CSV table of N, CA and C in Angstrom, one decimal:
chain,number,residue,atom,x,y,z
A,222,ARG,N,79.2,100.5,96.3
A,222,ARG,CA,79.6,101.8,96.0
A,222,ARG,C,81.1,101.9,95.8
A,223,GLN,N,81.6,102.7,94.9
A,223,GLN,CA,83.0,102.8,94.6
A,223,GLN,C,83.4,104.3,94.8
A,224,PHE,N,84.1,104.6,95.9
A,224,PHE,CA,84.4,106.0,96.2
A,224,PHE,C,85.9,106.0,96.6
A,225,SER,N,86.6,107.0,96.1
A,225,SER,CA,88.0,107.2,96.4
A,225,SER,C,88.3,108.7,96.3
A,226,MET,N,89.1,109.2,97.3
A,226,MET,CA,89.4,110.6,97.3
A,226,MET,C,90.9,110.8,97.5
A,227,ALA,N,91.6,111.6,96.6
A,227,ALA,CA,93.0,112.0,96.8
A,227,ALA,C,93.0,113.4,97.3
A,228,SER,N,94.1,113.7,98.1
A,228,SER,CA,94.2,115.1,98.6
A,228,SER,C,95.7,115.5,98.7
A,229,SER,N,95.9,116.8,98.8
A,229,SER,CA,97.3,117.2,99.0
A,229,SER,C,97.3,118.6,99.7
A,230,VAL,N,98.4,118.8,100.4
A,230,VAL,CA,98.5,120.1,101.1
A,230,VAL,C,100.0,120.5,100.9
A,231,GLY,N,100.1,121.8,100.5
A,231,GLY,CA,101.5,122.3,100.2
A,231,GLY,C,101.7,123.7,100.8
A,232,ARG,N,103.0,124.0,101.1
A,232,ARG,CA,103.3,125.3,101.7
A,232,ARG,C,104.7,125.6,101.2
A,233,THR,N,104.9,126.9,100.8
A,233,THR,CA,106.2,127.4,100.4
A,233,THR,C,106.7,128.4,101.5
A,234,LEU,N,107.9,128.2,102.0
A,234,LEU,CA,108.5,129.1,103.0
A,234,LEU,C,109.7,129.7,102.4
A,235,ARG,N,109.7,131.1,102.4
A,235,ARG,CA,110.8,131.8,101.8
A,235,ARG,C,111.7,132.4,102.9
A,236,THR,N,113.0,132.4,102.7
A,236,THR,CA,113.9,133.0,103.7
A,236,THR,C,114.5,134.3,103.2
A,237,TRP,N,115.2,135.0,104.0
A,237,TRP,CA,115.8,136.3,103.7
A,237,TRP,C,117.0,136.2,102.7
A,238,ASP,N,117.5,135.0,102.5
A,238,ASP,CA,118.7,134.8,101.7
A,238,ASP,C,118.3,134.4,100.3
A,239,GLY,N,117.1,134.4,99.9
A,239,GLY,CA,116.7,134.0,98.6
A,239,GLY,C,116.4,132.5,98.4
A,240,PHE,N,116.5,131.8,99.5
A,240,PHE,CA,116.2,130.3,99.5
A,240,PHE,C,114.7,130.1,99.7
A,241,SER,N,114.2,129.0,99.2
A,241,SER,CA,112.8,128.7,99.5
A,241,SER,C,112.7,127.2,99.9
A,242,LEU,N,111.8,126.9,100.7
A,242,LEU,CA,111.6,125.5,101.2
A,242,LEU,C,110.1,125.2,100.9
A,243,ASP,N,109.9,124.1,100.0
A,243,ASP,CA,108.6,123.7,99.7
A,243,ASP,C,108.3,122.4,100.4
A,244,LEU,N,107.2,122.4,101.2
A,244,LEU,CA,106.7,121.3,101.9
A,244,LEU,C,105.4,120.8,101.3
A,245,ARG,N,105.2,119.5,101.1
A,245,ARG,CA,104.0,119.0,100.4
A,245,ARG,C,103.7,117.6,101.0
A,246,ILE,N,102.4,117.4,101.3
A,246,ILE,CA,101.9,116.0,101.7
A,246,ILE,C,100.8,115.6,100.8
A,247,ASP,N,101.0,114.5,100.2
A,247,ASP,CA,100.0,113.9,99.2
A,247,ASP,C,99.4,112.6,99.8
A,248,ALA,N,98.1,112.4,99.7
A,248,ALA,CA,97.5,111.2,100.1
A,248,ALA,C,96.5,110.7,99.1
A,249,THR,N,96.6,109.4,98.8
A,249,THR,CA,95.6,108.7,97.9
A,249,THR,C,94.7,107.9,98.8
A,250,ASN,N,93.4,107.8,98.4
A,250,ASN,CA,92.4,107.2,99.2
A,250,ASN,C,92.4,107.7,100.7
A,251,ALA,N,92.3,109.1,100.8
A,251,ALA,CA,92.4,109.8,102.1
A,251,ALA,C,91.4,109.3,103.1
A,252,THR,N,90.2,108.9,102.6
A,252,THR,CA,89.2,108.5,103.6
A,252,THR,C,89.3,107.0,104.0
A,253,ASN,N,90.3,106.3,103.4
A,253,ASN,CA,90.6,104.9,103.7
A,253,ASN,C,89.4,104.0,103.5
A,254,THR,N,88.6,104.3,102.4
A,254,THR,CA,87.5,103.5,102.0
A,254,THR,C,87.9,102.4,101.1
A,255,PRO,N,87.5,101.1,101.4
A,255,PRO,CA,87.8,100.0,100.5
A,255,PRO,C,87.0,100.1,99.2
A,256,THR,N,87.7,99.8,98.1
A,256,THR,CA,87.0,99.8,96.8
A,256,THR,C,87.4,98.4,96.1
A,257,PHE,N,86.5,97.8,95.5
A,257,PHE,CA,86.7,96.5,94.9
A,257,PHE,C,86.7,96.5,93.4
A,258,PRO,N,87.8,96.2,92.7
A,258,PRO,CA,87.9,96.3,91.3
A,258,PRO,C,87.2,95.1,90.5
A,259,SER,N,87.1,94.0,91.2
A,259,SER,CA,86.5,92.8,90.5
A,259,SER,C,85.7,92.0,91.4
A,260,TRP,N,84.8,91.2,90.8
A,260,TRP,CA,83.8,90.4,91.6
A,260,TRP,C,83.9,89.0,91.1
A,261,ASN,N,83.6,88.0,91.9
A,261,ASN,CA,83.5,86.6,91.5
A,261,ASN,C,82.2,86.4,90.9
A,262,VAL,N,82.2,86.1,89.6
A,262,VAL,CA,81.0,85.9,88.8
A,262,VAL,C,80.8,84.5,88.3
A,263,VAL,N,81.5,83.5,88.9
A,263,VAL,CA,81.4,82.1,88.4
A,263,VAL,C,80.2,81.5,89.2
A,264,ALA,N,79.2,81.2,88.4
A,264,ALA,CA,77.9,80.6,89.0
A,264,ALA,C,78.2,79.3,89.6
A,265,GLY,N,77.7,79.0,90.8
A,265,GLY,CA,77.9,77.8,91.5
A,265,GLY,C,79.1,77.8,92.3
A,266,HIS,N,79.9,78.8,92.3
A,266,HIS,CA,81.1,78.9,93.1
A,266,HIS,C,80.7,79.3,94.5
A,267,ALA,N,81.4,78.8,95.5
A,267,ALA,CA,81.1,79.0,96.9
A,267,ALA,C,81.1,80.5,97.3
A,268,GLN,N,82.0,81.3,96.6
A,268,GLN,CA,82.1,82.7,96.9
A,268,GLN,C,81.5,83.6,95.8
A,269,PHE,N,80.5,83.1,95.1
A,269,PHE,CA,79.8,83.8,94.0
A,269,PHE,C,79.3,85.2,94.6
A,270,GLY,N,79.5,86.2,93.8
A,270,GLY,CA,79.0,87.6,94.2
A,270,GLY,C,79.9,88.3,95.2
A,271,LEU,N,81.0,87.7,95.7
A,271,LEU,CA,81.9,88.4,96.6
A,271,LEU,C,83.1,89.0,95.8
A,272,PRO,N,83.7,90.0,96.4
A,272,PRO,CA,84.9,90.6,95.7
A,272,PRO,C,86.1,89.6,95.6
A,273,ASN,N,86.8,89.7,94.5
A,273,ASN,CA,88.0,88.9,94.3
A,273,ASN,C,89.2,89.6,95.0
A,274,SER,N,89.3,90.9,94.9
A,274,SER,CA,90.4,91.6,95.5
A,274,SER,C,89.9,93.0,95.9
A,275,VAL,N,90.8,93.7,96.5
A,275,VAL,CA,90.5,95.1,97.0
A,275,VAL,C,91.7,96.0,96.5
A,276,ASN,N,91.3,97.2,96.2
A,276,ASN,CA,92.4,98.2,95.8
A,276,ASN,C,93.2,98.6,97.0
A,277,PRO,N,94.4,99.2,96.8
A,277,PRO,CA,95.2,99.6,97.9
A,277,PRO,C,94.5,100.6,98.9
A,278,MET,N,94.8,100.5,100.1
A,278,MET,CA,94.3,101.4,101.1
A,278,MET,C,95.1,102.7,101.1
A,279,ARG,N,94.9,103.6,102.1
A,279,ARG,CA,95.5,104.9,102.2
A,279,ARG,C,97.0,104.8,102.0
A,280,ALA,N,97.5,105.8,101.2
A,280,ALA,CA,99.0,105.9,101.1
A,280,ALA,C,99.3,107.4,101.2
A,281,VAL,N,100.3,107.7,102.0
A,281,VAL,CA,100.7,109.1,102.3
A,281,VAL,C,102.2,109.3,101.9
A,282,GLN,N,102.5,110.4,101.2
A,282,GLN,CA,103.8,110.7,100.8
A,282,GLN,C,104.1,112.1,101.2
A,283,ALA,N,105.3,112.4,101.8
A,283,ALA,CA,105.7,113.7,102.1
A,283,ALA,C,106.9,114.1,101.3
A,284,THR,N,106.9,115.3,100.8
A,284,THR,CA,108.0,115.8,100.0
A,284,THR,C,108.5,117.2,100.5
A,285,VAL,N,109.9,117.3,100.6
A,285,VAL,CA,110.5,118.5,101.0
A,285,VAL,C,111.5,118.9,99.9
A,286,ARG,N,111.4,120.1,99.4
A,286,ARG,CA,112.3,120.6,98.4
A,286,ARG,C,112.9,122.0,98.8
A,287,MET,N,114.2,122.1,98.5
A,287,MET,CA,114.8,123.4,98.8
A,287,MET,C,115.3,124.0,97.5
A,288,GLY,N,114.9,125.3,97.3
A,288,GLY,CA,115.2,126.0,96.1
A,288,GLY,C,116.2,127.1,96.4
A,289,PHE,N,117.1,127.4,95.5
A,289,PHE,CA,118.0,128.5,95.7
A,289,PHE,C,118.4,129.2,94.4
């Protein structure tokens, strides 16, 4: 099975001086489920049918922006 989910959460906070603060958190592969892009298909090889590599696991990025 190949399953991957990306998610993000954001919030804008406004101040009385006309400034705004944007907070955002982004995550790729939020469920941390391994996915395999390629398989070993060489017949007779000791690892025939097993995955060659795995895609990256969960990554989280936080962003803060100030607007005026």
